[in-house]
Coordinates of N, CA and C in Angstrom, one line a residue:
X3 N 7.3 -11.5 77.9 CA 6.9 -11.8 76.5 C 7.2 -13.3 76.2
X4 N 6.6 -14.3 75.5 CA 6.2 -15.5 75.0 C 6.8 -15.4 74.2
X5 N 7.7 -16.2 73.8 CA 8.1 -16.8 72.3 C 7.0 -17.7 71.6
X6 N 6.7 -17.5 69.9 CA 6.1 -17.8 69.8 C 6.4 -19.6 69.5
X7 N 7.8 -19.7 69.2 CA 8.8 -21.0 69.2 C 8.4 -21.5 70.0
X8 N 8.2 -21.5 71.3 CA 7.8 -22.4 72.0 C 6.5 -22.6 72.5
X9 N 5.7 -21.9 71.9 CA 4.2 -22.2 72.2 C 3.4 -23.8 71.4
X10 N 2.4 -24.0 71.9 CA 2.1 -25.6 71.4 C 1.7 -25.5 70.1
X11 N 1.8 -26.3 69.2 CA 1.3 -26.5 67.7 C -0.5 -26.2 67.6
X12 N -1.2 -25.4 66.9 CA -2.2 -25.3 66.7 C -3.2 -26.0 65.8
X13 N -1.9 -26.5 65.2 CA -2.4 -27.5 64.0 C -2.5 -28.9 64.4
X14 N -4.1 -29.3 65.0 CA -4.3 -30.6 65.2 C -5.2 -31.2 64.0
X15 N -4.9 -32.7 64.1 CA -5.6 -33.6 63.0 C -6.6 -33.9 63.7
X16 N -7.9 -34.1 63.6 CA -9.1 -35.3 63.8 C -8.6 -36.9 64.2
X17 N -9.4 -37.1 65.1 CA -8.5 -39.0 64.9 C -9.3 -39.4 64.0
X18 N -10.6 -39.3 63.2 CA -11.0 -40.3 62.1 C -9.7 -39.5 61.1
X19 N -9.6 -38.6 60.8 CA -8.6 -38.4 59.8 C -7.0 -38.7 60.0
X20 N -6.7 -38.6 61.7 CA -5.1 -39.2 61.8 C -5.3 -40.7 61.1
X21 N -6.5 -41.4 61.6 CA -6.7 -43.3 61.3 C -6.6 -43.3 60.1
X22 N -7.3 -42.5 59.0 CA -7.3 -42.7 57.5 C -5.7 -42.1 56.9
X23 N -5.5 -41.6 57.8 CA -3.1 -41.0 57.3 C -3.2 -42.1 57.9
X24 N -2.8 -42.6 58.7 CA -2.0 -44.2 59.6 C -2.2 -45.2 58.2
X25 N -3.9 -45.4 58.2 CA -3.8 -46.4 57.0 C -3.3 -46.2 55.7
X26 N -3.6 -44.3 55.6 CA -2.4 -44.4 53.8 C -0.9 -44.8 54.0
X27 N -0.4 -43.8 55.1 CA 1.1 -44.2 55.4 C 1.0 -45.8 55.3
X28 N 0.8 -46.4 56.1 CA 1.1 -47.9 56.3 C 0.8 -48.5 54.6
X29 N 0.0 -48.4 53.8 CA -0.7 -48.1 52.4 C 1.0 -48.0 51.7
X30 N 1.1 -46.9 51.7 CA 2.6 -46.4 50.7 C 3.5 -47.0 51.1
X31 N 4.1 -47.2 52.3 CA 5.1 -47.7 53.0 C 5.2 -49.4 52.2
X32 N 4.0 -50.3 52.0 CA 4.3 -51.6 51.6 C 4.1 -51.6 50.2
X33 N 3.3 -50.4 49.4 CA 3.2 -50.5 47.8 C 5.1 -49.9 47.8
X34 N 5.9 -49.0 47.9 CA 6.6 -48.0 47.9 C 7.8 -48.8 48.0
X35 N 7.9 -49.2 49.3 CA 9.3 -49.8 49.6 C 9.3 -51.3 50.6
X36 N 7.7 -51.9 49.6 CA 7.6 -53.2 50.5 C 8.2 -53.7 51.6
X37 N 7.9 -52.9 53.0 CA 8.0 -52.8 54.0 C 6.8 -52.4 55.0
X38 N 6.4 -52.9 55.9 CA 5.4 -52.7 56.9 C 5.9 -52.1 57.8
X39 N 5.1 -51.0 58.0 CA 5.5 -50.3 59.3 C 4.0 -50.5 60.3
X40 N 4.2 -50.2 61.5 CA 3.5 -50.7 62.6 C 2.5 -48.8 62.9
X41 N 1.2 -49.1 63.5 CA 0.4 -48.1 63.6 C 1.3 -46.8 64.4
X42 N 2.0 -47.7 65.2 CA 2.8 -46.6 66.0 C 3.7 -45.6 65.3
X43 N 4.8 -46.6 64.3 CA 5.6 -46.1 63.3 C 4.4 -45.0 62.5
X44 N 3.3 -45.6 62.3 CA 2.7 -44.6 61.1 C 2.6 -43.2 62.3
X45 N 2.1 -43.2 63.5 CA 1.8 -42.0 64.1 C 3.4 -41.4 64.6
X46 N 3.6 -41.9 64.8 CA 5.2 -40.8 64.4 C 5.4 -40.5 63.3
X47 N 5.4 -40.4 62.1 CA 5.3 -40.2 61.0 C 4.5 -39.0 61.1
X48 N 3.5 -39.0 61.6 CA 2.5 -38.2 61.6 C 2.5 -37.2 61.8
X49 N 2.9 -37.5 62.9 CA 3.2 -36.1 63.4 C 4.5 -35.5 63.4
X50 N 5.7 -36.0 62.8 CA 7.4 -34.9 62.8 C 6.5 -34.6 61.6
X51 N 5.4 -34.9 60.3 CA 5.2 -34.1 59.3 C 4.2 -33.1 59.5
X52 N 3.3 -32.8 60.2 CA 2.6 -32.2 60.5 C 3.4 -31.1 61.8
X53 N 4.6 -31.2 62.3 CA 5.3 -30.6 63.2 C 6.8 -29.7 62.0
X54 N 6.9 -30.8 61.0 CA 7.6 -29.9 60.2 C 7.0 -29.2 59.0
X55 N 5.7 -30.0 58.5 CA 5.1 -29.2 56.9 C 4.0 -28.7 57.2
X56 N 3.1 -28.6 58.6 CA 1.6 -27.8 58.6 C 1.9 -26.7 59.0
X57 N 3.0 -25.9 59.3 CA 2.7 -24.7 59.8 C 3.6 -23.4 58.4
X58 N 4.4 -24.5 57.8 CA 4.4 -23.4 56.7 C 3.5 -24.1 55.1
X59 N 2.9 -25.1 55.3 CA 2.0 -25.4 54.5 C 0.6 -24.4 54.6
X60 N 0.0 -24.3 56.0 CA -0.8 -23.6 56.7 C -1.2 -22.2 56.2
X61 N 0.5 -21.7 56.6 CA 0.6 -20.2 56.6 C 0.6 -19.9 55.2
X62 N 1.5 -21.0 54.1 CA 1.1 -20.3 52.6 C -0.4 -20.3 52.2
X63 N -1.2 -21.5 52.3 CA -2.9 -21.5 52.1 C -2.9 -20.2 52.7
X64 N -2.9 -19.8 53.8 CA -3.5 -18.3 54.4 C -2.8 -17.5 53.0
X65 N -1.9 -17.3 52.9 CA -1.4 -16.2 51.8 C -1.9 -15.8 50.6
X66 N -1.8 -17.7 50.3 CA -2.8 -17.3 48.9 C -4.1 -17.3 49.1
X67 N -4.7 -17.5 50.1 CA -6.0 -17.1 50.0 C -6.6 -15.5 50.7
X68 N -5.4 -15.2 51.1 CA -5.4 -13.7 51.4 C -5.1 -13.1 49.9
X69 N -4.5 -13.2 49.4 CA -3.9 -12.7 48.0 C -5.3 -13.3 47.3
X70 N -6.0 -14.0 47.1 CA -7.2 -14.7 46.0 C -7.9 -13.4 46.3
X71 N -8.2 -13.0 47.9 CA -9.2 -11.8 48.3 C -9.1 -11.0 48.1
X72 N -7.9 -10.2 48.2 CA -7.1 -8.9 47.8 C -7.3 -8.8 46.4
X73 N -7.0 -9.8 45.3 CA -7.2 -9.6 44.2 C -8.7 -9.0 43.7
X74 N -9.7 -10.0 44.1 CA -11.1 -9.6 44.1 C -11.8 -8.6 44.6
X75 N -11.0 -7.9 45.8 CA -11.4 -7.0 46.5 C -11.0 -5.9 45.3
X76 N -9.6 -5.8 44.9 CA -8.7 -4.9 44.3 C -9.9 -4.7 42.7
X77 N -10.7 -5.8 42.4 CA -11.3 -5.6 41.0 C -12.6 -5.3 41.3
X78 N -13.0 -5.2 42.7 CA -14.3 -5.4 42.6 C -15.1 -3.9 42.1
X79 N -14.7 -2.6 42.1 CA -15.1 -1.5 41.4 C -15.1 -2.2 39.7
X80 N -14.1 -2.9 39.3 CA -14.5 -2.7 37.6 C -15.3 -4.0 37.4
X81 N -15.3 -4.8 38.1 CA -16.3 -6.0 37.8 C -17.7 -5.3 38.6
X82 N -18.0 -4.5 39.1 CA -19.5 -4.3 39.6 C -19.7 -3.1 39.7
X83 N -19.0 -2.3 39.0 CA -19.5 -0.6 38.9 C -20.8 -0.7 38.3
X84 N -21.8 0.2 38.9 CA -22.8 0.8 37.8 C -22.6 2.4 37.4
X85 N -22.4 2.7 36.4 CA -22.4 3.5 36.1 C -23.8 4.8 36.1
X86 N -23.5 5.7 36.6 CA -24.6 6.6 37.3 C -24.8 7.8 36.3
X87 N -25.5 8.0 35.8 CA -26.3 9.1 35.2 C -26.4 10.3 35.3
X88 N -25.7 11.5 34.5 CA -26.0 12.5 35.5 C -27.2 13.1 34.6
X89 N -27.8 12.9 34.2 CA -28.8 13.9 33.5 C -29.9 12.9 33.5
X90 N -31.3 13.4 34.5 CA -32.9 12.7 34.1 C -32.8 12.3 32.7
X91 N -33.5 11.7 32.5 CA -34.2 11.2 31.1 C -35.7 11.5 31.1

């Protein structure tokens, strides 16, 4: 049996979207604490946050959007009942 601890991260970034994080990091880093960090610096950055905040960032989006479904699922008899007739007209 596999631990799941040591299996690879599932959560990958796009490189046009790592380039546009590199550029905000580097962005915040010289408005923030007027200091330049280097593209390298921004890609380590990158990824210990995406290695420590996307997998339980990840897993709550799943939750609440499991829970958004369940709720709608849970209503959907009183939001779309039709009500059935027992007697011809």
């Amino acid at each position: 049996m596999t631990s799941r601890r040591h299996s690879p991260m599932r959560i990958r970034l796009e490189e046009d979207r790592r380039e546009q994080l590199r550029g905000t990091l580097r962005h915040f880093f010289q408005q923030q604490f007027d200091s330049e960090i280097s593209d390298f610096q921004a890609e380590q950055l990158i990824d210990f946050f995406v290695r420590a905040l996307g997998a339980p960032v990840y897993n709550q989006a799943i939750r609440d959007a499991q829970a958004f479904v369940q709720e709608k699922l849970t209503d959907l008899e009183g939001e779309f009942y039709e009500p059935e007739e027992s007697e011809p007209r």
